[in-house]
């Protein structure tokens, strides 16, 4: 493997995604919610203070959301065909791009956080019900609907804080809307890497549709060789195969990980695995062999801060 991270002394990203820190080390926003309306003012302040990399944001009337894929939704491996334009799916939400939280995280692997932290945007909606999910309140609620302009404003705000990258969490059920945003960012030469942090429960075709739009993929590997856990999480039985195909597609797009002089990742795949305490020896061995098969293609991060929420 490229690297196995030692036991992390820091909390996992899931804990850290709550933390929003300004240049004085103080929390400035913990939840968007109705506070989104204040964002425009805050963005101006941050732009004036930060020494962010220069970026001319895209022309906003070139970004529009197309609801077609949400009508007969087959965006994730469940391919259930729910019409999310008519009503919200109980787990995935409706067809709107919804943000539940954003901020600056210093709790990821050092190659992501770097010195400036990672600018995280947490989207709401996830088809999974993982027993270990510590973000249920963010994932399984209807977050704040954002327009393309508001989403770009968020990114401006984070770039204004000189973060190492932008990291979009829980993107899977929003990929059609996100594609429009990501394309606009690429077309406007956004200066820092864009990372998508997924559950690993993705359709390879959807990953293919992101070609040229994403710099870093951070898929979780779930404890998929434990049948009981997989049932609780409602991950498809085909998860290992889909995971493999998705990683292959990510690798086709990005190649091996590349790093800046300061050691932060610029592009590539990071597979994150939070080691659960309940696997049998056989399941553990199978998982390690599975991870090992990606050793030449991805940075592999194994954490042991599993927390059961059952
Ligand atoms: S994203 Fe949700 S609504 Fe769409 S296919 Fe998956 S489970 Fe169904």
PDB file of C-alpha atoms and ligand atoms in Angstrom:
ATOM      1  CA  UNK A   1       0.000   0.000   0.000  1.00  0.00           C
ATOM      2  CA  UNK A   2       1.164   3.553  -0.592  1.00  0.00           C
ATOM      3  CA  UNK A   3       0.662   4.403   3.016  1.00  0.00           C
ATOM      4  CA  UNK A   4      -1.274   3.125   5.968  1.00  0.00           C
ATOM      5  CA  UNK A   5      -2.062   5.931   8.298  1.00  0.00           C
ATOM      6  CA  UNK A   6      -1.351   5.258  11.926  1.00  0.00           C
ATOM      7  CA  UNK A   7      -4.106   5.487  14.475  1.00  0.00           C
ATOM      8  CA  UNK A   8      -5.417   8.985  14.009  1.00  0.00           C
ATOM      9  CA  UNK A   9      -5.001  11.220  17.014  1.00  0.00           C
ATOM     10  CA  UNK A  10      -7.534  13.527  15.486  1.00  0.00           C
ATOM     11  CA  UNK A  11     -11.268  12.912  15.177  1.00  0.00           C
ATOM     12  CA  UNK A  12     -12.532  11.664  11.854  1.00  0.00           C
ATOM     13  CA  UNK A  13     -13.831  13.994   9.190  1.00  0.00           C
ATOM     14  CA  UNK A  14     -17.362  13.276  10.289  1.00  0.00           C
ATOM     15  CA  UNK A  15     -16.751  14.968  13.637  1.00  0.00           C
ATOM     16  CA  UNK A  16     -14.730  17.754  12.180  1.00  0.00           C
ATOM     17  CA  UNK A  17     -17.206  18.724   9.522  1.00  0.00           C
ATOM     18  CA  UNK A  18     -19.136  20.590  12.200  1.00  0.00           C
ATOM     19  CA  UNK A  19     -16.266  22.881  12.901  1.00  0.00           C
ATOM     20  CA  UNK A  20     -16.142  26.229  11.235  1.00  0.00           C
ATOM     21  CA  UNK A  21     -13.165  28.298  12.257  1.00  0.00           C
ATOM     22  CA  UNK A  22     -12.241  31.829  11.357  1.00  0.00           C
ATOM     23  CA  UNK A  23      -8.732  33.244  11.212  1.00  0.00           C
ATOM     24  CA  UNK A  24      -8.840  33.910  14.962  1.00  0.00           C
ATOM     25  CA  UNK A  25      -9.690  30.313  15.660  1.00  0.00           C
ATOM     26  CA  UNK A  26     -13.326  31.022  16.501  1.00  0.00           C
ATOM     27  CA  UNK A  27     -16.444  29.289  15.254  1.00  0.00           C
ATOM     28  CA  UNK A  28     -18.330  31.555  12.912  1.00  0.00           C
ATOM     29  CA  UNK A  29     -21.107  29.316  11.563  1.00  0.00           C
ATOM     30  CA  UNK A  30     -22.096  25.838  12.572  1.00  0.00           C
ATOM     31  CA  UNK A  31     -25.220  25.328  10.506  1.00  0.00           C
ATOM     32  CA  UNK A  32     -26.467  27.064   7.460  1.00  0.00           C
ATOM     33  CA  UNK A  33     -30.210  26.702   7.882  1.00  0.00           C
ATOM     34  CA  UNK A  34     -31.949  30.042   7.698  1.00  0.00           C
ATOM     35  CA  UNK A  35     -28.600  31.752   8.291  1.00  0.00           C
ATOM     36  CA  UNK A  36     -27.838  31.254   4.642  1.00  0.00           C
ATOM     37  CA  UNK A  37     -29.336  34.631   3.972  1.00  0.00           C
ATOM     38  CA  UNK A  38     -26.434  36.248   5.839  1.00  0.00           C
ATOM     39  CA  UNK A  39     -23.903  34.485   3.719  1.00  0.00           C
ATOM     40  CA  UNK A  40     -23.543  37.166   1.076  1.00  0.00           C
ATOM     41  CA  UNK A  41     -22.319  39.656   3.697  1.00  0.00           C
ATOM     42  CA  UNK A  42     -19.904  37.172   5.225  1.00  0.00           C
ATOM     43  CA  UNK A  43     -18.456  36.269   1.883  1.00  0.00           C
ATOM     44  CA  UNK A  44     -17.594  39.900   1.234  1.00  0.00           C
ATOM     45  CA  UNK A  45     -15.780  40.137   4.562  1.00  0.00           C
ATOM     46  CA  UNK A  46     -13.855  36.960   3.992  1.00  0.00           C
ATOM     47  CA  UNK A  47     -12.878  37.967   0.496  1.00  0.00           C
ATOM     48  CA  UNK A  48     -11.492  41.213   1.853  1.00  0.00           C
ATOM     49  CA  UNK A  49      -9.485  39.514   4.623  1.00  0.00           C
ATOM     50  CA  UNK A  50      -8.224  36.290   3.060  1.00  0.00           C
ATOM     51  CA  UNK A  51      -5.156  35.898   0.876  1.00  0.00           C
ATOM     52  CA  UNK A  52      -6.923  33.348  -1.256  1.00  0.00           C
ATOM     53  CA  UNK A  53      -5.654  32.331  -4.631  1.00  0.00           C
ATOM     54  CA  UNK A  54      -7.075  34.651  -7.258  1.00  0.00           C
ATOM     55  CA  UNK A  55     -10.181  33.359  -8.961  1.00  0.00           C
ATOM     56  CA  UNK A  56     -12.720  35.027 -11.197  1.00  0.00           C
ATOM     57  CA  UNK A  57     -16.000  33.169 -10.470  1.00  0.00           C
ATOM     58  CA  UNK A  58     -17.980  31.802 -13.416  1.00  0.00           C
ATOM     59  CA  UNK A  59     -20.796  33.704 -15.060  1.00  0.00           C
ATOM     60  CA  UNK A  60     -23.724  32.506 -13.036  1.00  0.00           C
ATOM     61  CA  UNK A  61     -26.321  32.544 -15.789  1.00  0.00           C
ATOM     62  CA  UNK A  62     -24.282  29.789 -17.442  1.00  0.00           C
ATOM     63  CA  UNK A  63     -25.082  27.418 -14.573  1.00  0.00           C
ATOM     64  CA  UNK A  64     -28.484  25.853 -14.453  1.00  0.00           C
ATOM     65  CA  UNK A  65     -29.856  22.755 -12.785  1.00  0.00           C
ATOM     66  CA  UNK A  66     -31.659  20.156 -14.877  1.00  0.00           C
ATOM     67  CA  UNK A  67     -34.193  18.079 -12.958  1.00  0.00           C
ATOM     68  CA  UNK A  68     -34.581  15.355 -15.568  1.00  0.00           C
ATOM     69  CA  UNK A  69     -32.430  12.736 -13.813  1.00  0.00           C
ATOM     70  CA  UNK A  70     -34.368  13.248 -10.588  1.00  0.00           C
ATOM     71  CA  UNK A  71     -37.731  12.345 -12.150  1.00  0.00           C
ATOM     72  CA  UNK A  72     -37.054   8.654 -12.464  1.00  0.00           C
ATOM     73  CA  UNK A  73     -34.098   8.651 -10.123  1.00  0.00           C
ATOM     74  CA  UNK A  74     -31.410   6.073 -10.867  1.00  0.00           C
ATOM     75  CA  UNK A  75     -28.544   8.124  -9.546  1.00  0.00           C
ATOM     76  CA  UNK A  76     -27.273   5.617  -6.988  1.00  0.00           C
ATOM     77  CA  UNK A  77     -26.859   1.815  -7.162  1.00  0.00           C
ATOM     78  CA  UNK A  78     -30.328   1.325  -5.761  1.00  0.00           C
ATOM     79  CA  UNK A  79     -31.793   2.706  -9.010  1.00  0.00           C
ATOM     80  CA  UNK A  80     -35.249   2.822  -7.459  1.00  0.00           C
ATOM     81  CA  UNK A  81     -36.878   5.191  -9.969  1.00  0.00           C
ATOM     82  CA  UNK A  82     -38.390   7.456  -7.280  1.00  0.00           C
ATOM     83  CA  UNK A  83     -39.667  10.799  -8.639  1.00  0.00           C
ATOM     84  CA  UNK A  84     -37.763  13.292  -6.491  1.00  0.00           C
ATOM     85  CA  UNK A  85     -39.214  16.251  -8.399  1.00  0.00           C
ATOM     86  CA  UNK A  86     -42.666  15.475  -6.947  1.00  0.00           C
ATOM     87  CA  UNK A  87     -41.764  14.827  -3.319  1.00  0.00           C
ATOM     88  CA  UNK A  88     -38.663  14.231  -1.218  1.00  0.00           C
ATOM     89  CA  UNK A  89     -37.402  10.669  -1.016  1.00  0.00           C
ATOM     90  CA  UNK A  90     -37.303   9.774   2.718  1.00  0.00           C
ATOM     91  CA  UNK A  91     -33.532   9.268   2.684  1.00  0.00           C
ATOM     92  CA  UNK A  92     -32.257  11.081  -0.387  1.00  0.00           C
ATOM     93  CA  UNK A  93     -34.438  14.185  -0.386  1.00  0.00           C
ATOM     94  CA  UNK A  94     -35.856  16.044  -3.347  1.00  0.00           C
ATOM     95  CA  UNK A  95     -34.305  17.356  -6.536  1.00  0.00           C
ATOM     96  CA  UNK A  96     -32.847  20.521  -4.978  1.00  0.00           C
ATOM     97  CA  UNK A  97     -29.190  20.954  -4.119  1.00  0.00           C
ATOM     98  CA  UNK A  98     -29.226  21.078  -0.325  1.00  0.00           C
ATOM     99  CA  UNK A  99     -26.421  21.989   2.045  1.00  0.00           C
ATOM    100  CA  UNK A 100     -26.607  20.953   5.674  1.00  0.00           C
ATOM    101  CA  UNK A 101     -23.323  22.372   6.910  1.00  0.00           C
ATOM    102  CA  UNK A 102     -20.090  23.931   5.763  1.00  0.00           C
ATOM    103  CA  UNK A 103     -16.831  25.076   7.242  1.00  0.00           C
ATOM    104  CA  UNK A 104     -13.119  24.418   7.550  1.00  0.00           C
ATOM    105  CA  UNK A 105     -11.945  21.020   8.716  1.00  0.00           C
ATOM    106  CA  UNK A 106      -8.535  20.310  10.196  1.00  0.00           C
ATOM    107  CA  UNK A 107      -9.442  16.762  11.122  1.00  0.00           C
ATOM    108  CA  UNK A 108      -8.726  14.895   7.905  1.00  0.00           C
ATOM    109  CA  UNK A 109      -5.510  13.183   6.971  1.00  0.00           C
ATOM    110  CA  UNK A 110      -2.647  15.699   6.798  1.00  0.00           C
ATOM    111  CA  UNK A 111      -2.432  15.249   3.037  1.00  0.00           C
ATOM    112  CA  UNK A 112      -5.943  16.737   2.809  1.00  0.00           C
ATOM    113  CA  UNK A 113      -5.956  19.267   5.621  1.00  0.00           C
ATOM    114  CA  UNK A 114      -2.556  20.774   4.908  1.00  0.00           C
ATOM    115  CA  UNK A 115      -1.866  24.001   6.800  1.00  0.00           C
ATOM    116  CA  UNK A 116      -5.035  25.780   5.687  1.00  0.00           C
ATOM    117  CA  UNK A 117      -7.563  23.067   6.462  1.00  0.00           C
ATOM    118  CA  UNK A 118     -10.043  21.625   4.016  1.00  0.00           C
ATOM    119  CA  UNK A 119     -13.042  23.706   3.001  1.00  0.00           C
ATOM    120  CA  UNK A 120     -15.907  21.265   3.523  1.00  0.00           C
ATOM    121  CA  UNK A 121     -19.441  21.505   2.210  1.00  0.00           C
ATOM    122  CA  UNK A 122     -21.765  18.868   3.634  1.00  0.00           C
ATOM    123  CA  UNK A 123     -24.768  18.005   1.480  1.00  0.00           C
ATOM    124  CA  UNK A 124     -27.905  16.413   2.893  1.00  0.00           C
ATOM    125  CA  UNK A 125     -29.404  13.168   1.580  1.00  0.00           C
ATOM    126  CA  UNK A 126     -27.960   9.663   1.508  1.00  0.00           C
ATOM    127  CA  UNK A 127     -29.586   6.380   0.479  1.00  0.00           C
ATOM    128  CA  UNK A 128     -27.640   4.471   3.148  1.00  0.00           C
ATOM    129  CA  UNK A 129     -28.460   3.905   6.803  1.00  0.00           C
ATOM    130  CA  UNK A 130     -25.027   2.909   8.125  1.00  0.00           C
ATOM    131  CA  UNK A 131     -25.140   1.882  11.806  1.00  0.00           C
ATOM    132  CA  UNK A 132     -21.932   3.865  12.287  1.00  0.00           C
ATOM    133  CA  UNK A 133     -23.227   7.118  10.805  1.00  0.00           C
ATOM    134  CA  UNK A 134     -22.508   9.986  13.167  1.00  0.00           C
ATOM    135  CA  UNK A 135     -23.954  12.557  10.803  1.00  0.00           C
ATOM    136  CA  UNK A 136     -27.540  11.397  10.645  1.00  0.00           C
ATOM    137  CA  UNK A 137     -28.832  14.797  11.653  1.00  0.00           C
ATOM    138  CA  UNK A 138     -27.075  16.328   8.662  1.00  0.00           C
ATOM    139  CA  UNK A 139     -27.500  13.572   6.147  1.00  0.00           C
ATOM    140  CA  UNK A 140     -31.069  12.557   6.741  1.00  0.00           C
ATOM    141  CA  UNK A 141     -32.699  15.939   6.997  1.00  0.00           C
ATOM    142  CA  UNK A 142     -33.612  18.366   4.295  1.00  0.00           C
ATOM    143  CA  UNK A 143     -30.690  20.766   4.306  1.00  0.00           C
ATOM    144  CA  UNK A 144     -30.914  24.323   3.101  1.00  0.00           C
ATOM    145  CA  UNK A 145     -31.749  24.588  -0.587  1.00  0.00           C
ATOM    146  CA  UNK A 146     -29.058  26.537  -2.422  1.00  0.00           C
ATOM    147  CA  UNK A 147     -29.079  28.130  -5.843  1.00  0.00           C
ATOM    148  CA  UNK A 148     -26.002  27.889  -8.081  1.00  0.00           C
ATOM    149  CA  UNK A 149     -25.086  31.425  -7.001  1.00  0.00           C
ATOM    150  CA  UNK A 150     -25.326  30.550  -3.317  1.00  0.00           C
ATOM    151  CA  UNK A 151     -23.245  27.417  -3.803  1.00  0.00           C
ATOM    152  CA  UNK A 152     -20.591  29.372  -5.688  1.00  0.00           C
ATOM    153  CA  UNK A 153     -20.710  31.973  -2.889  1.00  0.00           C
ATOM    154  CA  UNK A 154     -19.963  29.234  -0.382  1.00  0.00           C
ATOM    155  CA  UNK A 155     -16.978  28.166  -2.407  1.00  0.00           C
ATOM    156  CA  UNK A 156     -15.813  31.783  -2.696  1.00  0.00           C
ATOM    157  CA  UNK A 157     -16.137  32.094   1.046  1.00  0.00           C
ATOM    158  CA  UNK A 158     -14.011  29.013   1.694  1.00  0.00           C
ATOM    159  CA  UNK A 159     -11.428  29.925  -0.945  1.00  0.00           C
ATOM    160  CA  UNK A 160     -11.225  33.300   0.782  1.00  0.00           C
ATOM    161  CA  UNK A 161     -10.032  31.509   3.912  1.00  0.00           C
ATOM    162  CA  UNK A 162      -7.019  30.078   2.059  1.00  0.00           C
ATOM    163  CA  UNK A 163      -8.089  26.456   2.488  1.00  0.00           C
ATOM    164  CA  UNK A 164      -6.018  23.684   0.891  1.00  0.00           C
ATOM    165  CA  UNK A 165      -8.949  22.330  -1.120  1.00  0.00           C
ATOM    166  CA  UNK A 166     -12.723  22.180  -1.341  1.00  0.00           C
ATOM    167  CA  UNK A 167     -14.226  18.929  -0.145  1.00  0.00           C
ATOM    168  CA  UNK A 168     -17.857  18.101  -0.958  1.00  0.00           C
ATOM    169  CA  UNK A 169     -19.291  15.468   1.376  1.00  0.00           C
ATOM    170  CA  UNK A 170     -22.251  13.180   0.709  1.00  0.00           C
ATOM    171  CA  UNK A 171     -22.449  14.116  -2.977  1.00  0.00           C
ATOM    172  CA  UNK A 172     -23.963  10.926  -4.404  1.00  0.00           C
ATOM    173  CA  UNK A 173     -27.662  11.841  -4.527  1.00  0.00           C
ATOM    174  CA  UNK A 174     -26.834  15.329  -5.872  1.00  0.00           C
ATOM    175  CA  UNK A 175     -24.500  14.433  -8.705  1.00  0.00           C
ATOM    176  CA  UNK A 176     -26.590  15.831 -11.599  1.00  0.00           C
ATOM    177  CA  UNK A 177     -26.827  19.272  -9.932  1.00  0.00           C
ATOM    178  CA  UNK A 178     -23.236  19.109  -8.781  1.00  0.00           C
ATOM    179  CA  UNK A 179     -21.980  18.370 -12.277  1.00  0.00           C
ATOM    180  CA  UNK A 180     -23.255  21.776 -13.439  1.00  0.00           C
ATOM    181  CA  UNK A 181     -21.399  23.495 -10.591  1.00  0.00           C
ATOM    182  CA  UNK A 182     -18.219  21.471 -11.035  1.00  0.00           C
ATOM    183  CA  UNK A 183     -18.128  22.175 -14.755  1.00  0.00           C
ATOM    184  CA  UNK A 184     -18.464  25.904 -14.127  1.00  0.00           C
ATOM    185  CA  UNK A 185     -15.636  25.724 -11.584  1.00  0.00           C
ATOM    186  CA  UNK A 186     -13.357  23.935 -14.036  1.00  0.00           C
ATOM    187  CA  UNK A 187     -14.268  26.307 -16.879  1.00  0.00           C
ATOM    188  CA  UNK A 188     -13.362  29.237 -14.649  1.00  0.00           C
ATOM    189  CA  UNK A 189     -10.004  27.660 -13.676  1.00  0.00           C
ATOM    190  CA  UNK A 190     -10.804  27.316  -9.992  1.00  0.00           C
ATOM    191  CA  UNK A 191      -7.338  27.441  -8.386  1.00  0.00           C
ATOM    192  CA  UNK A 192      -7.463  24.744  -5.682  1.00  0.00           C
ATOM    193  CA  UNK A 193      -8.335  21.018  -5.868  1.00  0.00           C
ATOM    194  CA  UNK A 194     -11.960  19.895  -5.653  1.00  0.00           C
ATOM    195  CA  UNK A 195     -12.520  16.665  -3.726  1.00  0.00           C
ATOM    196  CA  UNK A 196     -15.640  14.502  -3.597  1.00  0.00           C
ATOM    197  CA  UNK A 197     -16.000  12.406  -0.450  1.00  0.00           C
ATOM    198  CA  UNK A 198     -18.424   9.552  -1.136  1.00  0.00           C
ATOM    199  CA  UNK A 199     -19.724   6.486   0.679  1.00  0.00           C
ATOM    200  CA  UNK A 200     -18.219   4.288  -2.026  1.00  0.00           C
ATOM    201  CA  UNK A 201     -21.804   3.295  -2.856  1.00  0.00           C
ATOM    202  CA  UNK A 202     -21.736   4.891  -6.289  1.00  0.00           C
ATOM    203  CA  UNK A 203     -22.586   3.912  -9.825  1.00  0.00           C
ATOM    204  CA  UNK A 204     -19.526   3.699 -12.084  1.00  0.00           C
ATOM    205  CA  UNK A 205     -21.540   5.493 -14.812  1.00  0.00           C
ATOM    206  CA  UNK A 206     -22.105   8.425 -12.493  1.00  0.00           C
ATOM    207  CA  UNK A 207     -18.380   8.530 -11.698  1.00  0.00           C
ATOM    208  CA  UNK A 208     -17.715   8.435 -15.456  1.00  0.00           C
ATOM    209  CA  UNK A 209     -19.962  11.472 -15.903  1.00  0.00           C
ATOM    210  CA  UNK A 210     -17.596  13.455 -13.663  1.00  0.00           C
ATOM    211  CA  UNK A 211     -14.632  13.038 -15.987  1.00  0.00           C
ATOM    212  CA  UNK A 212     -12.450  16.147 -15.949  1.00  0.00           C
ATOM    213  CA  UNK A 213     -14.483  17.790 -13.184  1.00  0.00           C
ATOM    214  CA  UNK A 214     -12.998  16.349  -9.968  1.00  0.00           C
ATOM    215  CA  UNK A 215      -9.394  16.401  -8.714  1.00  0.00           C
ATOM    216  CA  UNK A 216      -9.641  14.084  -5.723  1.00  0.00           C
ATOM    217  CA  UNK A 217     -12.029  11.251  -4.945  1.00  0.00           C
ATOM    218  CA  UNK A 218     -12.305  10.109  -1.326  1.00  0.00           C
ATOM    219  CA  UNK A 219     -14.471   6.965  -1.283  1.00  0.00           C
ATOM    220  CA  UNK A 220     -15.136   5.192   2.001  1.00  0.00           C
ATOM    221  CA  UNK A 221     -14.801   1.464   2.019  1.00  0.00           C
ATOM    222  CA  UNK A 222     -17.695   0.161   4.124  1.00  0.00           C
ATOM    223  CA  UNK A 223     -17.437  -3.119   6.096  1.00  0.00           C
ATOM    224  CA  UNK A 224     -19.196  -4.756   3.186  1.00  0.00           C
ATOM    225  CA  UNK A 225     -18.016  -8.297   3.904  1.00  0.00           C
ATOM    226  CA  UNK A 226     -20.134  -8.361   7.027  1.00  0.00           C
ATOM    227  CA  UNK A 227     -23.592  -9.307   5.765  1.00  0.00           C
ATOM    228  CA  UNK A 228     -25.509  -8.184   8.833  1.00  0.00           C
ATOM    229  CA  UNK A 229     -23.885  -4.735   8.823  1.00  0.00           C
ATOM    230  CA  UNK A 230     -24.491  -4.405   5.092  1.00  0.00           C
ATOM    231  CA  UNK A 231     -28.175  -5.168   5.553  1.00  0.00           C
ATOM    232  CA  UNK A 232     -28.492  -2.599   8.320  1.00  0.00           C
ATOM    233  CA  UNK A 233     -26.739  -0.046   6.146  1.00  0.00           C
ATOM    234  CA  UNK A 234     -28.903  -1.020   3.148  1.00  0.00           C
ATOM    235  CA  UNK A 235     -25.918  -1.208   0.859  1.00  0.00           C
ATOM    236  CA  UNK A 236     -26.419  -3.260  -2.260  1.00  0.00           C
ATOM    237  CA  UNK A 237     -24.978  -6.777  -2.335  1.00  0.00           C
ATOM    238  CA  UNK A 238     -23.060  -5.723  -5.403  1.00  0.00           C
ATOM    239  CA  UNK A 239     -21.174  -3.088  -3.361  1.00  0.00           C
ATOM    240  CA  UNK A 240     -17.678  -4.654  -3.642  1.00  0.00           C
ATOM    241  CA  UNK A 241     -18.045  -5.011  -7.422  1.00  0.00           C
ATOM    242  CA  UNK A 242     -19.441  -1.492  -7.852  1.00  0.00           C
ATOM    243  CA  UNK A 243     -16.718  -0.141  -5.575  1.00  0.00           C
ATOM    244  CA  UNK A 244     -14.073  -1.830  -7.691  1.00  0.00           C
ATOM    245  CA  UNK A 245     -15.549  -0.534 -10.954  1.00  0.00           C
ATOM    246  CA  UNK A 246     -15.879   2.966  -9.541  1.00  0.00           C
ATOM    247  CA  UNK A 247     -12.251   2.985  -8.357  1.00  0.00           C
ATOM    248  CA  UNK A 248     -11.153   1.784 -11.787  1.00  0.00           C
ATOM    249  CA  UNK A 249     -13.011   4.698 -13.372  1.00  0.00           C
ATOM    250  CA  UNK A 250     -11.578   7.166 -10.844  1.00  0.00           C
ATOM    251  CA  UNK A 251      -8.104   5.853 -11.618  1.00  0.00           C
ATOM    252  CA  UNK A 252      -8.725   6.185 -15.382  1.00  0.00           C
ATOM    253  CA  UNK A 253      -9.557   9.824 -14.774  1.00  0.00           C
ATOM    254  CA  UNK A 254      -6.895  10.786 -12.249  1.00  0.00           C
ATOM    255  CA  UNK A 255      -4.065   8.260 -12.288  1.00  0.00           C
ATOM    256  CA  UNK A 256      -1.856   7.815  -9.212  1.00  0.00           C
ATOM    257  CA  UNK A 257      -1.975  10.402  -6.407  1.00  0.00           C
ATOM    258  CA  UNK A 258       0.044  13.569  -6.975  1.00  0.00           C
ATOM    259  CA  UNK A 259       1.200  15.848  -4.191  1.00  0.00           C
ATOM    260  CA  UNK A 260       2.257  19.472  -3.806  1.00  0.00           C
ATOM    261  CA  UNK A 261       5.707  20.424  -2.485  1.00  0.00           C
ATOM    262  CA  UNK A 262       4.154  20.899   0.920  1.00  0.00           C
ATOM    263  CA  UNK A 263       2.734  17.374   0.848  1.00  0.00           C
ATOM    264  CA  UNK A 264      -0.982  18.027   0.288  1.00  0.00           C
ATOM    265  CA  UNK A 265      -2.727  15.927  -2.308  1.00  0.00           C
ATOM    266  CA  UNK A 266      -3.390  17.678  -5.614  1.00  0.00           C
ATOM    267  CA  UNK A 267      -5.119  14.835  -7.428  1.00  0.00           C
ATOM    268  CA  UNK A 268      -5.840  11.141  -7.048  1.00  0.00           C
ATOM    269  CA  UNK A 269      -7.836   8.727  -4.943  1.00  0.00           C
ATOM    270  CA  UNK A 270      -7.854   8.342  -1.181  1.00  0.00           C
ATOM    271  CA  UNK A 271      -9.642   5.221   0.043  1.00  0.00           C
ATOM    272  CA  UNK A 272     -10.680   5.653   3.640  1.00  0.00           C
ATOM    273  CA  UNK A 273     -11.535   2.650   5.779  1.00  0.00           C
ATOM    274  CA  UNK A 274     -12.709   2.962   9.370  1.00  0.00           C
ATOM    275  CA  UNK A 275     -11.897  -0.391  10.906  1.00  0.00           C
ATOM    276  CA  UNK A 276     -14.869  -1.780  12.825  1.00  0.00           C
ATOM    277  CA  UNK A 277     -14.293  -3.901  15.933  1.00  0.00           C
ATOM    278  CA  UNK A 278     -16.777  -6.646  15.070  1.00  0.00           C
ATOM    279  CA  UNK A 279     -15.357  -8.301  11.936  1.00  0.00           C
ATOM    280  CA  UNK A 280     -14.427 -11.974  12.053  1.00  0.00           C
ATOM    281  CA  UNK A 281     -10.814 -12.852  11.220  1.00  0.00           C
ATOM    282  CA  UNK A 282     -11.960 -14.048   7.827  1.00  0.00           C
ATOM    283  CA  UNK A 283     -13.854 -10.824   7.090  1.00  0.00           C
ATOM    284  CA  UNK A 284     -10.908  -8.739   8.252  1.00  0.00           C
ATOM    285  CA  UNK A 285      -8.508 -10.656   6.022  1.00  0.00           C
ATOM    286  CA  UNK A 286     -10.832 -10.313   3.057  1.00  0.00           C
ATOM    287  CA  UNK A 287     -11.081  -6.568   3.632  1.00  0.00           C
ATOM    288  CA  UNK A 288      -7.315  -6.103   3.891  1.00  0.00           C
ATOM    289  CA  UNK A 289      -6.799  -8.138   0.720  1.00  0.00           C
ATOM    290  CA  UNK A 290      -9.434  -6.014  -0.993  1.00  0.00           C
ATOM    291  CA  UNK A 291      -7.737  -2.782   0.111  1.00  0.00           C
ATOM    292  CA  UNK A 292      -4.346  -4.149  -0.822  1.00  0.00           C
ATOM    293  CA  UNK A 293      -5.507  -4.624  -4.409  1.00  0.00           C
ATOM    294  CA  UNK A 294      -5.604  -0.803  -4.717  1.00  0.00           C
ATOM    295  CA  UNK A 295      -2.151  -0.203  -3.252  1.00  0.00           C
ATOM    296  CA  UNK A 296      -0.644   1.067  -6.510  1.00  0.00           C
ATOM    297  CA  UNK A 297      -3.561   3.261  -7.437  1.00  0.00           C
ATOM    298  CA  UNK A 298      -4.703   5.003  -4.286  1.00  0.00           C
ATOM    299  CA  UNK A 299      -3.581   6.451  -0.992  1.00  0.00           C
ATOM    300  CA  UNK A 300      -5.111   4.152   1.604  1.00  0.00           C
ATOM    301  CA  UNK A 301      -6.074   5.497   4.974  1.00  0.00           C
ATOM    302  CA  UNK A 302      -7.117   3.115   7.733  1.00  0.00           C
ATOM    303  CA  UNK A 303      -8.635   4.651  10.845  1.00  0.00           C
ATOM    304  CA  UNK A 304      -9.698   2.901  14.008  1.00  0.00           C
ATOM    305  CA  UNK A 305     -12.156   5.408  15.402  1.00  0.00           C
ATOM    306  CA  UNK A 306     -15.262   3.389  14.547  1.00  0.00           C
ATOM    307  CA  UNK A 307     -18.263   4.484  16.589  1.00  0.00           C
ATOM    308  CA  UNK A 308     -21.438   2.409  16.614  1.00  0.00           C
ATOM    309  CA  UNK A 309     -24.628   4.454  16.733  1.00  0.00           C
ATOM    310  CA  UNK A 310     -26.916   1.456  17.247  1.00  0.00           C
TER     311      UNK A 310
HETATM  312  S1  LIG B   1     -30.478   8.352  -5.054  1.00  0.00           S
HETATM  313 FE1  LIG B   1     -32.240   7.784  -3.754  1.00  0.00          FE
HETATM  314  S2  LIG B   1     -34.014   8.092  -5.048  1.00  0.00           S
HETATM  315 FE2  LIG B   1     -32.217   8.009  -6.378  1.00  0.00          FE
HETATM  316  S3  LIG B   1     -31.978   5.849  -6.977  1.00  0.00           S
HETATM  317 FE3  LIG B   1     -30.778   6.117  -5.158  1.00  0.00          FE
HETATM  318  S4  LIG B   1     -32.174   5.532  -3.490  1.00  0.00           S
HETATM  319 FE4  LIG B   1     -33.429   5.933  -5.271  1.00  0.00          FE
END
